[in-house]
Amino acid sequence: METNNSKVLLIYTGGTIGMIKDYETGVLRAFEFDNLYKRIPELSHLDCEISVHSFEKVIDSSDMNPRHWITMAEVIEREYEHYDGFVVLHGSDTMSYSASALSFMLQGLTKPVIFTGSQLPIGDLRTDAKENLITSIQLAALKENGVSVIQEVGLYFEYKLYRGNRTTKINAEQFRAFASPNYPILVESGVHLKVMKENLLPHPVGEKLEVWKEFDTNVAIIKMFPGITSQFLEGVFAIEGLKAVVLETYGSGNAPTNEDFLKALEGAIGRGIHIVNVTQCSGGSVIMGKYEASEGLRKMGIIDGKDITSESAITKLMILLSKNISSKTLKIKFEESMVGEIS
């Protein structure tokens, strides 16, 4: 595997990784990506060509929304034939949502799209930004026999590359900010890069990139908690224009069995609202019908989220809703793995 002669495009959206500390004032300011090699001379050892595209107005990741996902995807679409791989520099708070969204949007992807960021600014003495950036570029440039080794959307943080749509942020203070509870890592960075080829998405043969750019954001997430009332549920389900809900249930997909609670769900389904059952546990899968507490949900036709993350579930719903397909077809499509987001 080599990086020779590869061309990589950095797409800077904003976030801590794009900041540098002025040691005289202590103020954070934007990193000058035009002077990338001067600031990070180690990049010259990668033997690949690096270009930078920065958002016209960089954003805090808390302000991330589908319009920005479309902007990212359009940059990749426009430059797809000119580069061997892409690195998206992004704030960590919503990175899992963006990586999930791009994984569904970039259908037929045959090149790496690697999301990364950092917990500390690039100029900080103890920063994680340099390692995350350098290795992400190396991964985006990685080829074997002239073909990209990674052909999917990944997320690299703290020496590990994860499948993007399997990740969730788990820590706001430690360098190990992300985890992939239900799917093994794709690459581990140590003295050498250890690529787990058996975990990578199969290479699509003969496919051309197709970019899906439509989202329907009439969705919501409801997290179950002891004492949740049917009135609360009905209030959410009564939101004008609401089309779908991700219901974060207990354990392997369990929820209250009282009649009022189940009636609120049935009423919503009867009005055409799609409900997806995902577990609020950090790892594991929904198995509807395993316990009596989930049998009622299974019988009323709630969508089985299996081991999908909430981040992936909500972005997948937004895309499927925009397709204007029937309820039955949406349920079938959601319960199928599109890009490795479900086991």
Short mmCIF file of C-alpha atoms in Angstrom, two decimals:
data_model
loop_
_atom_site.label_atom_id
_atom_site.label_comp_id
_atom_site.label_asym_id
_atom_site.label_seq_id
_atom_site.Cartn_x
_atom_site.Cartn_y
_atom_site.Cartn_z
CA MET A 1 0.00 0.00 0.00
CA GLU A 2 1.28 3.44 -0.92
CA THR A 3 0.37 7.14 -1.04
CA ASN A 4 2.65 8.02 -3.97
CA ASN A 5 1.21 10.49 -6.48
CA SER A 6 -2.16 10.64 -4.74
CA LYS A 7 -4.09 13.90 -4.71
CA VAL A 8 -6.09 14.73 -1.58
CA LEU A 9 -8.55 17.57 -1.08
CA LEU A 10 -9.06 19.00 2.43
CA ILE A 11 -12.53 20.43 2.96
CA TYR A 12 -12.48 22.76 5.95
CA THR A 13 -15.94 23.41 7.42
CA GLY A 14 -14.87 24.86 10.77
CA GLY A 15 -14.19 23.50 14.24
CA THR A 16 -11.33 23.42 16.72
CA ILE A 17 -8.92 21.74 14.29
CA GLY A 18 -8.96 24.88 12.16
CA MET A 19 -7.88 27.16 15.00
CA ILE A 20 -4.42 28.16 16.19
CA LYS A 21 -3.47 29.81 19.49
CA ASP A 22 -1.65 33.11 19.55
CA TYR A 23 0.74 32.53 22.46
CA GLU A 24 1.24 36.25 23.05
CA THR A 25 -2.45 36.96 23.59
CA GLY A 26 -3.87 33.48 24.22
CA VAL A 27 -6.56 34.19 21.62
CA LEU A 28 -7.62 31.54 19.12
CA ARG A 29 -7.59 32.57 15.47
CA ALA A 30 -8.20 30.80 12.19
CA PHE A 31 -5.41 28.57 10.92
CA GLU A 32 -3.90 29.67 7.60
CA PHE A 33 -4.43 26.61 5.44
CA ASP A 34 -2.64 28.30 2.54
CA ASN A 35 0.55 27.83 4.58
CA LEU A 36 -0.27 24.21 5.42
CA TYR A 37 3.17 22.77 4.59
CA LYS A 38 4.93 25.56 6.44
CA ARG A 39 2.86 25.01 9.56
CA ILE A 40 2.99 21.20 9.36
CA PRO A 41 6.20 20.26 7.51
CA GLU A 42 5.63 16.58 8.31
CA LEU A 43 3.05 16.51 5.52
CA SER A 44 5.84 16.67 2.93
CA HIS A 45 6.82 13.11 3.91
CA LEU A 46 3.49 11.73 2.68
CA ASP A 47 4.52 12.11 -0.94
CA CYS A 48 1.06 13.21 -2.05
CA GLU A 49 -0.41 16.45 -3.32
CA ILE A 50 -2.71 18.30 -0.92
CA SER A 51 -5.17 21.06 -1.81
CA VAL A 52 -7.59 22.94 0.43
CA HIS A 53 -11.19 24.04 -0.04
CA SER A 54 -12.55 26.12 2.82
CA PHE A 55 -16.19 26.96 3.46
CA GLU A 56 -16.80 30.59 2.54
CA LYS A 57 -18.08 31.08 6.06
CA VAL A 58 -16.70 28.48 8.48
CA ILE A 59 -19.15 27.30 11.10
CA ASP A 60 -19.22 25.88 14.58
CA SER A 61 -20.39 22.29 14.28
CA SER A 62 -23.33 23.08 16.58
CA ASP A 63 -24.75 25.08 13.65
CA MET A 64 -24.40 22.16 11.23
CA ASN A 65 -27.52 21.35 9.18
CA PRO A 66 -28.50 19.58 5.93
CA ARG A 67 -27.66 22.64 3.82
CA HIS A 68 -24.05 22.27 4.91
CA TRP A 69 -24.10 18.53 4.18
CA ILE A 70 -25.22 19.36 0.65
CA THR A 71 -22.39 21.90 0.31
CA MET A 72 -19.82 19.26 1.37
CA ALA A 73 -21.29 16.68 -0.99
CA GLU A 74 -21.32 19.13 -3.89
CA VAL A 75 -17.64 19.95 -3.39
CA ILE A 76 -16.85 16.21 -3.50
CA GLU A 77 -19.09 15.73 -6.54
CA ARG A 78 -17.45 18.62 -8.41
CA GLU A 79 -13.89 17.54 -7.59
CA TYR A 80 -14.47 13.78 -7.62
CA GLU A 81 -12.50 13.06 -10.79
CA HIS A 82 -9.65 15.39 -9.79
CA TYR A 83 -8.73 13.82 -6.45
CA ASP A 84 -8.02 10.36 -5.06
CA GLY A 85 -9.46 11.08 -1.62
CA PHE A 86 -11.10 13.71 0.57
CA VAL A 87 -10.59 14.81 4.18
CA VAL A 88 -13.37 16.79 5.85
CA LEU A 89 -12.21 18.93 8.77
CA HIS A 90 -15.20 19.31 11.08
CA GLY A 91 -16.10 20.20 14.64
CA SER A 92 -16.48 17.10 16.78
CA ASP A 93 -19.90 17.81 18.32
CA THR A 94 -21.96 16.90 15.24
CA MET A 95 -19.31 15.02 13.26
CA SER A 96 -21.10 11.66 13.60
CA TYR A 97 -24.29 13.18 12.15
CA SER A 98 -22.39 14.65 9.19
CA ALA A 99 -20.40 11.48 8.53
CA SER A 100 -23.62 9.46 8.63
CA ALA A 101 -25.40 11.87 6.28
CA LEU A 102 -22.56 11.89 3.73
CA SER A 103 -22.40 8.09 3.79
CA PHE A 104 -26.00 7.95 2.53
CA MET A 105 -25.65 10.89 0.15
CA LEU A 106 -22.57 9.62 -1.71
CA GLN A 107 -24.02 6.57 -3.43
CA GLY A 108 -21.55 4.48 -5.45
CA LEU A 109 -18.57 6.01 -3.63
CA THR A 110 -15.25 4.43 -4.67
CA LYS A 111 -12.89 6.87 -2.93
CA PRO A 112 -12.22 7.64 0.75
CA VAL A 113 -14.00 10.50 2.49
CA ILE A 114 -12.41 10.84 5.93
CA PHE A 115 -13.90 13.08 8.63
CA THR A 116 -11.60 14.30 11.37
CA GLY A 117 -11.21 17.08 13.90
CA SER A 118 -9.54 17.64 17.24
CA GLN A 119 -10.15 18.37 20.89
CA LEU A 120 -7.38 21.00 21.03
CA PRO A 121 -6.43 23.67 18.45
CA ILE A 122 -3.69 22.85 15.96
CA GLY A 123 -1.22 25.27 17.58
CA ASP A 124 -1.69 24.02 21.13
CA LEU A 125 1.34 22.42 22.77
CA ARG A 126 -0.48 19.14 23.50
CA THR A 127 -2.78 19.15 20.48
CA ASP A 128 -4.25 16.03 18.91
CA ALA A 129 -4.92 18.00 15.72
CA LYS A 130 -1.63 17.28 13.94
CA GLU A 131 -1.80 13.51 14.29
CA ASN A 132 -5.47 13.38 13.34
CA LEU A 133 -4.88 15.56 10.28
CA ILE A 134 -1.70 13.84 9.07
CA THR A 135 -3.07 10.32 9.41
CA SER A 136 -6.42 11.25 7.86
CA ILE A 137 -4.61 12.59 4.80
CA GLN A 138 -2.50 9.43 4.65
CA LEU A 139 -5.66 7.29 4.80
CA ALA A 140 -7.34 9.35 2.09
CA ALA A 141 -4.27 8.89 -0.13
CA LEU A 142 -3.83 5.17 0.53
CA LYS A 143 -3.87 2.96 -2.57
CA GLU A 144 -3.12 -0.61 -3.49
CA ASN A 145 -2.37 -1.44 -7.12
CA GLY A 146 -3.60 2.02 -8.06
CA VAL A 147 -6.99 1.58 -6.35
CA SER A 148 -8.17 3.35 -3.18
CA VAL A 149 -7.97 0.99 -0.21
CA ILE A 150 -10.85 2.74 1.60
CA GLN A 151 -13.97 3.33 -0.45
CA GLU A 152 -16.42 4.68 2.09
CA VAL A 153 -17.04 7.54 4.53
CA GLY A 154 -14.89 7.13 7.62
CA LEU A 155 -14.21 9.05 10.81
CA TYR A 156 -10.66 9.19 12.15
CA PHE A 157 -9.87 10.18 15.73
CA GLU A 158 -7.19 9.18 18.24
CA TYR A 159 -5.39 6.50 16.21
CA LYS A 160 -8.53 4.78 14.90
CA LEU A 161 -10.56 4.94 11.71
CA TYR A 162 -14.22 4.06 12.17
CA ARG A 163 -17.05 3.64 9.68
CA GLY A 164 -18.60 7.10 9.80
CA ASN A 165 -22.22 6.00 10.11
CA ARG A 166 -21.39 3.72 13.06
CA THR A 167 -19.88 6.40 15.29
CA THR A 168 -21.08 8.43 18.22
CA LYS A 169 -19.29 11.05 20.31
CA ILE A 170 -18.64 9.69 23.78
CA ASN A 171 -16.37 12.23 25.47
CA ALA A 172 -16.06 16.01 25.44
CA GLU A 173 -12.67 16.17 27.20
CA GLN A 174 -10.55 13.14 26.31
CA PHE A 175 -8.70 12.71 23.02
CA ARG A 176 -10.64 9.46 22.49
CA ALA A 177 -13.79 11.37 21.69
CA PHE A 178 -15.56 8.79 19.51
CA ALA A 179 -16.56 5.17 19.62
CA SER A 180 -18.17 2.64 17.29
CA PRO A 181 -19.99 0.37 19.74
CA ASN A 182 -21.52 -2.03 17.22
CA TYR A 183 -18.90 -2.28 14.50
CA PRO A 184 -15.14 -2.93 14.63
CA ILE A 185 -12.56 -0.35 13.58
CA LEU A 186 -11.41 -0.14 9.96
CA VAL A 187 -7.81 1.00 10.53
CA GLU A 188 -5.57 1.33 13.57
CA SER A 189 -2.66 3.74 13.51
CA GLY A 190 0.49 2.73 15.35
CA VAL A 191 4.07 2.35 14.16
CA HIS A 192 2.37 1.12 10.98
CA LEU A 193 -1.15 1.52 9.64
CA LYS A 194 -3.03 -1.71 10.31
CA VAL A 195 -5.89 -1.98 7.82
CA MET A 196 -8.65 -4.45 8.73
CA LYS A 197 -9.67 -5.20 5.15
CA GLU A 198 -12.35 -7.63 6.28
CA ASN A 199 -14.18 -4.72 7.97
CA LEU A 200 -14.18 -2.39 4.96
CA LEU A 201 -17.22 -1.99 2.72
CA PRO A 202 -16.93 -4.18 -0.40
CA HIS A 203 -15.64 -2.24 -3.40
CA PRO A 204 -18.57 -1.36 -5.66
CA VAL A 205 -17.87 -2.62 -9.18
CA GLY A 206 -18.69 -0.40 -12.14
CA GLU A 207 -20.72 2.08 -10.10
CA LYS A 208 -20.66 5.82 -10.72
CA LEU A 209 -20.99 8.40 -8.00
CA GLU A 210 -24.57 9.53 -7.48
CA VAL A 211 -25.18 12.29 -4.95
CA TRP A 212 -28.49 12.45 -3.09
CA LYS A 213 -29.14 16.06 -2.10
CA GLU A 214 -32.68 16.09 -0.71
CA PHE A 215 -33.64 15.94 2.95
CA ASP A 216 -36.96 16.07 4.75
CA THR A 217 -36.30 17.47 8.23
CA ASN A 218 -39.81 16.88 9.61
CA VAL A 219 -38.38 14.41 12.12
CA ALA A 220 -37.82 14.17 15.87
CA ILE A 221 -36.02 12.05 18.46
CA ILE A 222 -37.78 10.97 21.65
CA LYS A 223 -35.74 9.39 24.44
CA MET A 224 -37.72 7.14 26.74
CA PHE A 225 -37.53 7.78 30.48
CA PRO A 226 -39.42 6.43 33.49
CA GLY A 227 -42.52 8.55 33.95
CA ILE A 228 -42.89 9.59 30.33
CA THR A 229 -46.57 10.34 29.70
CA SER A 230 -48.86 9.66 26.79
CA GLN A 231 -49.71 13.39 26.85
CA PHE A 232 -46.06 14.21 26.17
CA LEU A 233 -45.96 11.74 23.28
CA GLU A 234 -49.20 13.04 21.82
CA GLY A 235 -47.85 16.59 22.07
CA VAL A 236 -44.81 15.62 20.00
CA PHE A 237 -46.87 13.62 17.52
CA ALA A 238 -49.20 16.62 17.10
CA ILE A 239 -46.36 18.83 15.76
CA GLU A 240 -47.53 20.19 12.44
CA GLY A 241 -45.83 18.47 9.52
CA LEU A 242 -44.11 15.79 11.60
CA LYS A 243 -43.44 12.70 9.49
CA ALA A 244 -41.13 10.46 11.51
CA VAL A 245 -39.76 9.85 14.99
CA VAL A 246 -36.71 7.99 16.25
CA LEU A 247 -37.82 6.42 19.54
CA GLU A 248 -34.86 5.69 21.82
CA THR A 249 -36.13 2.78 23.89
CA TYR A 250 -34.67 0.79 26.78
CA GLY A 251 -32.34 -2.18 26.40
CA SER A 252 -33.13 -4.37 23.41
CA GLY A 253 -36.03 -2.16 22.31
CA ASN A 254 -38.34 -2.20 25.31
CA ALA A 255 -40.94 0.42 26.22
CA PRO A 256 -43.86 0.79 28.66
CA THR A 257 -46.73 -1.64 28.13
CA ASN A 258 -49.55 0.50 29.54
CA GLU A 259 -52.54 1.06 27.29
CA ASP A 260 -52.30 4.87 27.05
CA PHE A 261 -48.68 4.74 25.93
CA LEU A 262 -49.37 2.13 23.24
CA LYS A 263 -52.48 4.00 22.05
CA ALA A 264 -50.42 7.18 21.58
CA LEU A 265 -47.98 5.27 19.35
CA GLU A 266 -50.77 3.52 17.43
CA GLY A 267 -52.55 6.81 16.87
CA ALA A 268 -49.38 8.35 15.43
CA ILE A 269 -48.80 5.39 13.11
CA GLY A 270 -52.43 5.59 12.04
CA ARG A 271 -51.84 9.21 10.99
CA GLY A 272 -48.92 8.14 8.84
CA ILE A 273 -46.05 9.00 11.19
CA HIS A 274 -43.12 6.59 10.89
CA ILE A 275 -41.63 5.43 14.20
CA VAL A 276 -38.18 3.82 14.37
CA ASN A 277 -37.17 1.81 17.42
CA VAL A 278 -33.49 2.24 18.41
CA THR A 279 -31.85 1.40 21.70
CA GLN A 280 -30.65 4.21 23.95
CA CYS A 281 -27.85 1.92 25.17
CA SER A 282 -24.36 2.82 23.94
CA GLY A 283 -24.02 -0.64 22.40
CA GLY A 284 -26.23 -3.55 21.42
CA SER A 285 -29.24 -4.02 19.20
CA VAL A 286 -33.01 -3.75 19.21
CA ILE A 287 -34.63 -7.19 19.16
CA MET A 288 -38.35 -6.54 19.11
CA GLY A 289 -40.39 -9.36 20.59
CA LYS A 290 -37.57 -10.66 22.77
CA TYR A 291 -39.45 -9.38 25.82
CA GLU A 292 -43.13 -8.64 26.38
CA ALA A 293 -42.15 -4.96 26.75
CA SER A 294 -41.35 -4.78 23.02
CA GLU A 295 -43.89 -7.24 21.62
CA GLY A 296 -46.58 -4.55 21.40
CA LEU A 297 -44.26 -2.34 19.36
CA ARG A 298 -43.52 -5.15 16.95
CA LYS A 299 -47.21 -5.95 16.44
CA MET A 300 -48.12 -2.36 15.55
CA GLY A 301 -45.47 -2.28 12.81
CA ILE A 302 -42.87 0.02 14.33
CA ILE A 303 -39.67 0.07 12.26
CA ASP A 304 -36.87 -2.07 13.68
CA GLY A 305 -33.70 0.02 13.97
CA LYS A 306 -31.60 -3.02 14.93
CA ASP A 307 -28.11 -1.80 15.91
CA ILE A 308 -28.16 1.55 14.08
CA THR A 309 -26.98 4.67 15.94
CA SER A 310 -29.40 7.52 16.59
CA GLU A 311 -27.18 9.80 14.47
CA SER A 312 -27.40 7.42 11.54
CA ALA A 313 -31.10 6.73 12.08
CA ILE A 314 -32.15 10.38 11.96
CA THR A 315 -30.11 11.20 8.84
CA LYS A 316 -31.27 8.03 7.06
CA LEU A 317 -34.88 8.96 7.86
CA MET A 318 -34.43 12.48 6.45
CA ILE A 319 -33.18 11.04 3.17
CA LEU A 320 -35.75 8.24 2.84
CA LEU A 321 -38.62 10.63 3.63
CA SER A 322 -37.50 12.88 0.78
CA LYS A 323 -38.00 9.98 -1.67
CA ASN A 324 -41.81 10.11 -1.27
CA ILE A 325 -42.06 6.32 -1.04
CA SER A 326 -44.86 4.34 0.58
CA SER A 327 -44.82 3.54 4.30
CA LYS A 328 -44.26 -0.14 3.55
CA THR A 329 -41.35 0.59 1.24
CA LEU A 330 -39.79 3.03 3.71
CA LYS A 331 -39.94 0.38 6.45
CA ILE A 332 -38.29 -2.19 4.17
CA LYS A 333 -35.61 0.25 3.03
CA PHE A 334 -34.86 1.44 6.55
CA GLU A 335 -34.45 -2.07 7.93
CA GLU A 336 -31.99 -2.92 5.14
CA SER A 337 -28.36 -1.89 5.28
CA MET A 338 -27.63 0.73 2.63
CA VAL A 339 -23.99 1.52 3.35
CA GLY A 340 -23.04 -0.70 6.28
CA GLU A 341 -24.96 1.26 8.92
CA ILE A 342 -26.81 -1.84 10.16
CA SER A 343 -25.38 -5.27 10.88
#
